[in-house]
Amino acid sequence: MILPVIMAGGSGSRLWPLSRQLFPKQFLTLHGENSMLQATALRLSGIEHQAPIVICNEEHRFSVAEQFRANNIENNGIILEPIGRNTAPAIALAAFQALKNGDDPLLLVLAADHVIKNEQAFCTAVEKAAAHAQNNKLVTFGIVPTAAETGYGYIKRGDAETSEGFKVAEFVEKPDATTAEQYLASGDYYWNSGMFLFKASRYLAELKTHRADIYQACEAAMAQTSNDIDFVRVDKAAFEACPDDSVDYAVMEKTSQAVVVPMDCGWSDVGSWSALWEIEAKDEQNNVFKGDVISVDTTNAYVNAQEKLVAIVGLDDVVVVETKDAILVSKKSAVQKVKNVVNQLKAEQRPEFKLHREVYRPWGKYDSVDNGERFQVKRITVKAGAKLSVQMHHHRAEHWIVVSGTAKVTNGDNEILLTENQSTYIPIGVIHALENPGKVDLELIEVQSGSYLGEDDIVRFEDRYGRVK
């Protein structure tokens, strides 16, 4: 039986300002009707498989859980990495977890942030690869190239193993344009998809042979796990001691058992705004428009308007992305440099690199509507039946005004119900909680005032979501 392993880490910084550190591209709906994570899980319906294991970092755990819940997708556990250590250790964690049940499944390793247009071709390639994996081969999927792409690594095929797969002759780094043209003309090279299929035990055996240090660190990390709702927490100290390395470098380039199975499925890693423009349907002027856009004499453009009307006049080969708190304007040919903007925002400790104005939480979301010296205004949405943690603040007071729905409020020793147009005041240092006891979303306005308004001024006493330290 195939056990999918969905790797949902990564920051997607080249798709800023939509992709942020706390809500990166795998959680965004960029192509089709579902987020990239949801699409990755849903396309598995074409093959016989177990519910997937998901690997993500601590900060993204509730986004993963909520997106699976929203689409009624089951999982076999969400493994939380306390720190990023690249793909070789991440897959090792999943392999150790898979073997705990006494089975030795085929692990189908997938990235959560890829687009695949032809899902039938994807499923067919997986089925062809399964025979190799059952025969103790380590299969990588090579994307049949459609252009001399310089943004991808390549896999050179060797002798045929069967009519469906080839020995891997070598992995090669991203080429220059001339070399990429030679690769394309030869017919012996595939794009490196970063997708794999192998037995859990076989992967661990190869890892132990070629990178015993990674194997031992991951074995120690999985020896002391704890379960928290759907989440599997590994031993933090053991995993932090693990070296950082990719599965390609740690295992696939060293093993003698690597096989590449071609896959021609309309694949893209959507690594930039220009890549997204390439895969989307275009109008007569070769434009891709999302949201409220007015165009005059514009060609070859990608415009994504999230909140406001965007008017674009007399431009060619540009990208414009508008969000509540940031706007990106770039030549389409220069979008790889968006990462430099993110690096500058991070260096200046600006919040725009990390989170959106609208932030999702396990209980709902909040939108930071306004802020200034000693005050901040948020619009808070609490899902039906959800409750925020029992908490207090050292530096700020809060005013809550209910816009719609019903709020159950703990304010010190008092517990009250508030409905539309009613309000309450939470003084500094008072223990309080907010709950939605109703059947519809609770909407309220929160006005914070005080000397410090950061999210880290929260002392939690009780929490349904495991956030009490």
Coordinates of C-alpha atoms in Angstrom, one line a residue:
M1 CA 0.0 0.0 0.0
I2 CA 1.2 3.5 -0.8
L3 CA 1.6 5.9 2.1
P4 CA 1.9 9.5 0.8
V5 CA 4.2 11.8 2.6
I6 CA 3.4 15.5 1.9
M7 CA 6.2 17.9 2.8
A8 CA 4.5 21.2 3.7
G9 CA 7.5 23.2 4.7
G10 CA 9.1 26.1 2.9
S11 CA 8.5 29.9 2.8
G12 CA 7.8 30.6 -0.9
S13 CA 9.4 33.9 -0.7
R14 CA 9.5 34.5 -4.4
L15 CA 5.7 34.7 -4.4
W16 CA 5.6 37.6 -1.9
P17 CA 3.4 39.6 -1.1
L18 CA 0.8 36.8 -1.2
S19 CA 3.2 34.2 0.3
R20 CA 4.4 35.2 3.8
Q21 CA 6.5 33.3 6.3
L22 CA 3.5 32.4 8.5
F23 CA 1.2 31.7 5.5
P24 CA 3.4 30.5 2.6
K25 CA 2.5 29.5 -0.9
Q26 CA 1.4 25.9 -0.1
F27 CA -1.6 27.4 1.8
L28 CA -2.6 29.8 -1.0
T29 CA -5.2 29.2 -3.8
L30 CA -3.1 30.2 -6.8
H31 CA -4.3 27.8 -9.4
G32 CA -7.7 26.2 -9.4
E33 CA -10.2 26.1 -6.6
N34 CA -8.1 24.6 -3.8
S35 CA -4.9 25.6 -2.0
M36 CA -1.8 23.9 -3.3
L37 CA -1.7 21.7 -0.2
Q38 CA -5.3 20.7 -0.7
A39 CA -4.7 20.0 -4.4
T40 CA -1.7 17.8 -3.5
A41 CA -3.8 15.7 -1.2
L42 CA -6.9 15.5 -3.4
R43 CA -5.0 14.4 -6.6
L44 CA -4.2 11.2 -4.7
S45 CA -7.7 10.0 -5.2
G46 CA -6.6 8.4 -8.5
I47 CA -4.4 5.8 -6.7
E48 CA -4.9 3.3 -4.0
H49 CA -3.3 4.8 -0.9
Q50 CA -3.5 5.3 2.9
A51 CA -4.3 8.6 4.4
P52 CA -1.1 10.8 4.1
I53 CA 1.5 11.8 6.6
V54 CA 2.1 15.5 6.5
I55 CA 5.4 17.1 7.6
C56 CA 5.4 20.8 8.5
N57 CA 6.9 23.2 11.0
E58 CA 5.4 24.2 14.3
E59 CA 4.2 27.6 13.1
H60 CA 2.1 26.1 10.2
R61 CA 0.5 23.3 12.1
F62 CA -3.0 24.8 12.4
S63 CA -3.0 25.9 8.8
V64 CA -2.3 22.4 7.7
A65 CA -5.0 20.9 10.1
E66 CA -7.6 23.5 9.1
Q67 CA -7.1 23.0 5.3
F68 CA -7.4 19.2 5.6
R69 CA -10.5 19.7 7.8
A70 CA -12.1 22.1 5.3
N71 CA -11.9 19.5 2.5
N72 CA -12.7 16.5 4.7
I73 CA -9.2 15.0 4.0
E74 CA -8.0 12.4 6.5
N75 CA -4.4 12.2 7.6
N76 CA -2.1 9.7 9.3
G77 CA -0.5 12.3 11.5
I78 CA 1.0 15.8 11.1
I79 CA 4.7 15.6 12.1
L80 CA 6.0 18.8 13.5
E81 CA 9.6 19.8 12.8
P82 CA 10.9 22.0 15.6
I83 CA 13.4 23.4 13.1
G84 CA 13.9 23.1 9.4
R85 CA 16.5 20.5 8.5
N86 CA 15.8 20.0 4.7
T87 CA 14.2 17.0 3.0
A88 CA 16.5 14.1 3.9
P89 CA 15.7 14.3 7.7
A90 CA 12.0 15.1 7.0
I91 CA 11.5 12.0 5.0
A92 CA 13.4 10.0 7.6
L93 CA 10.9 11.1 10.3
A94 CA 8.1 10.0 8.1
A95 CA 9.7 6.6 7.4
F96 CA 10.3 5.9 11.1
Q97 CA 6.7 6.9 11.8
A98 CA 5.4 4.6 9.1
L99 CA 7.4 1.6 10.4
K100 CA 5.9 2.0 13.9
N101 CA 2.7 0.3 12.8
G102 CA 4.7 -2.9 11.8
D103 CA 4.1 -2.3 8.1
D104 CA 6.7 -1.3 5.5
P105 CA 4.7 0.8 3.0
L106 CA 5.8 2.5 -0.1
L107 CA 6.4 6.2 0.7
L108 CA 5.2 8.5 -2.0
V109 CA 7.1 11.7 -1.2
L110 CA 5.4 14.9 -2.5
A111 CA 5.9 18.6 -2.1
A112 CA 2.8 20.5 -1.1
D113 CA 3.5 23.5 -3.4
H114 CA 3.5 22.0 -6.9
V115 CA 0.9 22.3 -9.7
I116 CA 0.0 19.2 -11.8
K117 CA -2.5 19.8 -14.6
N118 CA -2.8 16.2 -15.8
E119 CA -3.6 14.2 -12.7
Q120 CA -4.3 11.0 -14.6
A121 CA -0.7 11.1 -16.0
F122 CA 0.6 11.7 -12.5
C123 CA -1.3 8.6 -11.2
T124 CA -0.2 6.5 -14.1
A125 CA 3.5 7.3 -13.4
V126 CA 3.1 6.5 -9.8
E127 CA 1.6 3.1 -10.6
K128 CA 4.4 2.4 -13.0
A129 CA 7.0 3.4 -10.4
A130 CA 5.4 1.1 -7.7
A131 CA 6.8 -2.1 -9.3
H132 CA 10.4 -0.6 -9.1
A133 CA 9.9 0.5 -5.5
Q134 CA 8.6 -3.0 -4.5
N135 CA 11.8 -4.3 -6.0
N136 CA 13.8 -2.2 -3.5
K137 CA 14.6 0.6 -5.9
L138 CA 14.6 4.2 -5.0
V139 CA 12.4 5.9 -7.6
T140 CA 12.5 9.6 -8.5
F141 CA 10.1 11.1 -11.0
G142 CA 11.6 13.0 -13.9
I143 CA 9.4 15.6 -15.6
V144 CA 9.5 15.4 -19.4
P145 CA 10.9 18.8 -20.2
T146 CA 9.0 21.2 -22.5
A147 CA 11.6 23.9 -22.7
A148 CA 15.3 24.6 -22.0
E149 CA 14.5 25.6 -18.4
T150 CA 17.4 27.1 -16.4
G151 CA 15.5 27.2 -13.1
Y152 CA 15.3 23.5 -12.5
G153 CA 17.9 20.8 -11.7
Y154 CA 18.0 17.9 -14.2
I155 CA 18.2 14.1 -14.0
K156 CA 20.1 12.2 -16.8
R157 CA 18.8 8.8 -17.5
G158 CA 21.0 5.8 -18.0
D159 CA 20.2 2.2 -19.2
A160 CA 16.6 1.1 -19.2
E161 CA 15.5 -0.9 -16.2
T162 CA 12.2 -1.7 -17.9
S163 CA 10.1 0.0 -20.5
E164 CA 8.8 2.2 -17.7
G165 CA 12.0 3.3 -16.0
F166 CA 15.7 4.0 -16.3
K167 CA 18.7 3.8 -14.1
V168 CA 19.8 7.3 -12.9
A169 CA 23.1 8.2 -14.6
E170 CA 23.5 11.5 -12.7
F171 CA 21.8 14.4 -11.1
V172 CA 22.9 17.8 -12.5
E173 CA 22.5 21.3 -11.1
K174 CA 20.6 24.1 -12.7
P175 CA 22.3 24.7 -16.1
D176 CA 23.0 27.8 -18.1
A177 CA 20.9 28.5 -21.2
T178 CA 23.3 26.8 -23.7
T179 CA 23.6 23.7 -21.5
A180 CA 19.8 23.5 -21.0
E181 CA 19.4 23.6 -24.8
Q182 CA 21.8 20.7 -25.1
Y183 CA 19.9 18.7 -22.4
L184 CA 16.6 19.3 -24.2
A185 CA 17.9 18.3 -27.6
S186 CA 19.5 15.1 -26.3
G187 CA 16.2 13.6 -25.0
D188 CA 18.2 12.0 -22.1
Y189 CA 17.4 14.5 -19.4
Y190 CA 14.4 15.2 -17.2
W191 CA 13.5 18.0 -14.9
N192 CA 14.1 17.0 -11.2
S193 CA 10.6 17.0 -9.7
G194 CA 11.6 16.4 -6.1
M195 CA 9.0 13.6 -5.9
F196 CA 10.0 10.0 -4.9
L197 CA 8.7 6.5 -4.3
F198 CA 10.4 3.9 -2.1
K199 CA 9.9 1.5 0.7
A200 CA 10.2 3.1 4.1
S201 CA 12.8 0.5 5.2
R202 CA 14.8 0.8 2.0
Y203 CA 15.1 4.6 2.4
L204 CA 16.3 4.3 6.0
A205 CA 18.8 1.6 5.0
E206 CA 20.3 3.8 2.3
L207 CA 20.3 6.8 4.6
K208 CA 22.1 4.8 7.3
T209 CA 24.7 3.7 4.8
H210 CA 25.4 7.1 3.3
R211 CA 24.5 9.5 6.1
A212 CA 24.5 7.6 9.4
D213 CA 24.6 10.9 11.3
I214 CA 21.2 12.0 9.8
Y215 CA 19.8 8.5 10.4
Q216 CA 20.9 8.4 14.1
A217 CA 19.6 11.9 14.8
C218 CA 16.2 11.2 13.3
E219 CA 16.0 7.8 15.0
A220 CA 16.6 9.5 18.3
A221 CA 14.1 12.3 17.5
M222 CA 11.4 9.7 16.8
A223 CA 12.2 7.6 19.9
Q224 CA 10.6 10.2 22.1
T225 CA 7.5 11.5 20.3
S226 CA 4.3 12.9 21.9
N227 CA 0.9 13.2 20.3
D228 CA -1.1 16.4 20.5
I229 CA -4.5 16.2 18.7
D230 CA -3.4 15.3 15.1
F231 CA 0.1 16.5 15.7
V232 CA 3.2 14.3 16.3
R233 CA 5.9 16.2 18.2
V234 CA 9.5 14.8 17.9
D235 CA 12.3 15.2 20.4
K236 CA 13.4 18.8 19.9
A237 CA 17.0 18.5 21.1
A238 CA 17.7 15.3 19.1
F239 CA 16.3 16.8 15.9
E240 CA 18.1 20.1 16.3
A241 CA 21.3 18.1 16.4
C242 CA 20.5 16.6 13.0
P243 CA 22.6 17.8 10.0
D244 CA 20.8 19.8 7.2
D245 CA 20.8 18.0 3.9
S246 CA 18.5 17.3 0.9
V247 CA 17.4 13.8 -0.1
D248 CA 19.2 14.3 -3.4
Y249 CA 22.6 14.9 -1.8
A250 CA 22.2 12.6 1.1
V251 CA 20.8 9.5 -0.6
M252 CA 19.8 9.7 -4.3
E253 CA 23.1 10.9 -5.7
K254 CA 25.0 8.2 -3.7
T255 CA 22.9 5.1 -4.0
S256 CA 23.4 2.6 -6.8
Q257 CA 19.7 1.7 -6.7
A258 CA 18.2 5.0 -8.1
V259 CA 15.6 4.7 -10.9
V260 CA 14.0 7.6 -12.8
V261 CA 10.4 7.1 -14.1
P262 CA 9.3 9.8 -16.6
M263 CA 6.3 11.8 -15.8
D264 CA 4.6 14.1 -18.4
C265 CA 1.8 15.7 -16.4
G266 CA 1.8 19.5 -16.9
W267 CA 4.0 20.0 -13.8
S268 CA 5.3 23.3 -12.4
D269 CA 6.9 24.1 -9.0
V270 CA 5.3 27.6 -9.3
G271 CA 8.6 29.1 -8.1
S272 CA 7.8 32.6 -9.2
W273 CA 5.1 34.9 -10.5
S274 CA 6.3 34.4 -14.1
A275 CA 5.9 30.6 -13.6
L276 CA 2.4 31.1 -12.5
W277 CA 1.7 33.4 -15.5
E278 CA 3.0 30.6 -17.8
I279 CA 0.5 27.9 -16.5
E280 CA -2.6 30.1 -16.4
A281 CA -5.1 30.6 -19.2
K282 CA -4.5 34.0 -20.9
D283 CA -6.7 36.5 -22.7
E284 CA -6.3 37.8 -26.3
Q285 CA -3.5 40.1 -25.1
N286 CA -1.7 37.3 -23.4
N287 CA -2.6 38.6 -19.9
V288 CA -3.6 36.8 -16.8
F289 CA -5.9 38.9 -14.5
K290 CA -7.2 37.8 -11.0
G291 CA -9.6 40.0 -9.1
D292 CA -10.9 43.5 -10.0
V293 CA -8.6 44.6 -12.9
I294 CA -9.1 47.2 -15.6
S295 CA -6.6 47.0 -18.5
V296 CA -5.9 49.5 -21.3
D297 CA -3.2 48.6 -23.9
T298 CA -1.5 46.1 -21.7
T299 CA 0.1 42.8 -22.9
N300 CA 1.8 39.8 -21.4
A301 CA 1.0 40.8 -17.8
Y302 CA 0.1 39.0 -14.6
V303 CA -2.1 41.1 -12.3
N304 CA -3.5 39.7 -9.0
A305 CA -5.8 42.1 -7.2
Q306 CA -6.8 40.8 -3.8
E307 CA -8.7 43.8 -2.2
K308 CA -8.8 46.9 -4.5
L309 CA -9.4 47.8 -8.1
V310 CA -6.1 47.7 -10.0
A311 CA -5.9 49.7 -13.3
I312 CA -3.0 49.0 -15.6
V313 CA -2.3 51.1 -18.7
G314 CA 0.2 50.8 -21.5
L315 CA 2.5 48.2 -20.0
D316 CA 4.0 45.0 -21.3
D317 CA 5.7 42.0 -19.5
V318 CA 4.8 43.1 -15.9
V319 CA 3.6 41.5 -12.7
V320 CA 1.4 43.5 -10.3
V321 CA 0.2 41.8 -7.0
E322 CA -1.9 43.8 -4.6
T323 CA -2.8 42.8 -1.0
K324 CA -4.2 44.6 2.0
D325 CA -0.8 45.8 3.2
A326 CA 1.6 45.6 0.2
I327 CA 1.9 46.0 -3.6
L328 CA 4.4 44.4 -5.8
V329 CA 5.3 45.8 -9.3
S330 CA 7.9 44.0 -11.3
K331 CA 9.1 43.2 -14.8
K332 CA 8.1 39.6 -15.4
S333 CA 11.6 38.8 -16.4
A334 CA 12.9 40.1 -13.0
V335 CA 10.6 38.3 -10.6
Q336 CA 13.3 36.0 -9.3
K337 CA 14.6 39.1 -7.4
V338 CA 11.4 39.3 -5.3
K339 CA 13.3 37.2 -2.8
N340 CA 15.7 40.2 -2.3
V341 CA 12.7 42.3 -1.3
V342 CA 11.8 39.7 1.3
N343 CA 15.4 39.6 2.6
Q344 CA 15.3 43.4 3.0
L345 CA 12.0 43.3 4.9
K346 CA 13.4 40.7 7.2
A347 CA 16.6 42.6 7.8
E348 CA 14.5 45.7 8.7
Q349 CA 12.3 43.5 10.9
R350 CA 9.2 44.7 9.1
P351 CA 6.0 42.5 9.7
E352 CA 5.2 42.3 6.0
F353 CA 7.7 39.5 5.4
K354 CA 6.2 37.4 8.1
L355 CA 2.4 37.7 8.1
H356 CA -0.5 39.3 6.3
R357 CA -2.7 42.0 7.8
E358 CA -5.3 39.2 8.1
V359 CA -4.0 36.4 10.2
Y360 CA -5.5 32.9 10.6
R361 CA -5.7 31.2 14.0
P362 CA -7.2 27.7 14.9
W363 CA -10.2 29.5 16.4
G364 CA -10.8 31.9 13.4
K365 CA -8.9 35.0 12.2
Y366 CA -8.1 38.6 12.9
D367 CA -7.6 41.6 10.6
S368 CA -5.4 44.4 11.9
V369 CA -7.5 47.3 10.6
D370 CA -5.6 50.2 12.1
N371 CA -2.7 51.0 14.5
G372 CA -0.8 53.9 15.9
E373 CA 1.2 55.0 18.9
R374 CA -0.3 53.1 21.9
F375 CA -3.3 51.7 20.1
Q376 CA -4.4 49.0 17.7
V377 CA -7.7 48.0 16.1
K378 CA -8.5 44.5 15.0
R379 CA -11.6 42.9 13.5
I380 CA -11.9 39.4 15.0
T381 CA -13.8 36.4 13.7
V382 CA -14.4 33.5 16.0
K383 CA -15.7 30.3 14.4
A384 CA -18.9 28.7 15.9
G385 CA -18.0 26.7 19.0
A386 CA -14.4 28.0 19.1
K387 CA -12.7 29.5 22.1
L388 CA -9.6 31.6 22.5
S389 CA -7.1 30.8 25.2
V390 CA -7.7 31.9 28.8
Q391 CA -5.1 34.6 29.0
M392 CA -3.9 38.0 30.4
H393 CA -1.7 40.9 29.2
H394 CA 0.9 42.9 31.2
H395 CA 0.9 46.0 29.0
R396 CA -2.4 46.5 27.3
A397 CA -6.1 46.8 27.9
E398 CA -8.8 45.7 25.5
H399 CA -12.2 47.0 24.4
W400 CA -14.5 44.4 22.7
I401 CA -17.6 45.5 20.6
V402 CA -19.7 42.7 19.2
V403 CA -20.7 43.3 15.5
S404 CA -22.6 40.1 14.9
G405 CA -23.2 36.8 16.7
T406 CA -22.9 36.0 20.4
A407 CA -19.8 36.2 22.6
K408 CA -19.3 34.4 25.9
V409 CA -16.8 36.5 27.8
T410 CA -14.8 35.7 30.9
N411 CA -13.7 38.9 32.4
G412 CA -11.9 38.3 35.7
D413 CA -14.4 36.6 38.0
N414 CA -17.4 37.5 35.8
E415 CA -18.9 35.5 32.9
I416 CA -21.2 37.4 30.6
L417 CA -23.0 37.0 27.2
L418 CA -22.7 39.8 24.7
T419 CA -24.8 40.2 21.5
E420 CA -24.8 42.7 18.7
N421 CA -23.9 46.3 19.6
Q422 CA -22.9 45.3 23.2
S423 CA -19.3 45.7 24.5
T424 CA -17.0 45.1 27.4
Y425 CA -13.7 46.4 28.7
I426 CA -10.7 44.1 29.8
P427 CA -8.3 46.0 32.1
I428 CA -4.5 45.4 32.1
G429 CA -3.6 42.3 34.1
V430 CA -7.1 40.8 34.2
I431 CA -7.5 37.1 33.2
H432 CA -10.0 36.8 30.4
A433 CA -11.3 34.6 27.6
L434 CA -13.5 34.9 24.5
E435 CA -15.8 32.1 23.3
N436 CA -18.4 31.7 20.5
P437 CA -21.2 29.5 22.0
G438 CA -23.4 30.1 18.9
K439 CA -24.0 28.4 15.6
V440 CA -22.7 31.2 13.4
D441 CA -19.4 33.1 13.3
L442 CA -18.9 35.8 15.9
E443 CA -17.6 39.1 14.6
L444 CA -16.2 41.8 16.9
I445 CA -14.0 44.8 16.9
E446 CA -11.1 44.8 19.4
V447 CA -9.4 48.1 20.4
Q448 CA -6.2 47.6 22.2
S449 CA -4.5 50.4 24.1
G450 CA -1.3 50.4 26.1
S451 CA 2.5 50.8 26.1
Y452 CA 3.2 47.5 24.2
L453 CA 0.9 45.8 21.8
G454 CA 2.9 42.8 20.5
E455 CA 1.4 39.3 20.2
D456 CA 4.1 38.0 22.6
D457 CA 2.4 39.9 25.4
I458 CA 0.1 37.0 26.0
V459 CA 0.2 34.8 29.1
R460 CA -1.9 31.7 28.5
F461 CA -3.4 29.7 31.3
E462 CA -5.6 27.3 29.4
D463 CA -5.8 26.5 25.7
R464 CA -7.6 24.0 23.5
Y465 CA -4.9 24.1 20.9
G466 CA -1.8 23.1 23.0
R467 CA -0.3 26.6 23.1
V468 CA 0.2 26.8 26.9
K469 CA 4.0 26.6 27.6

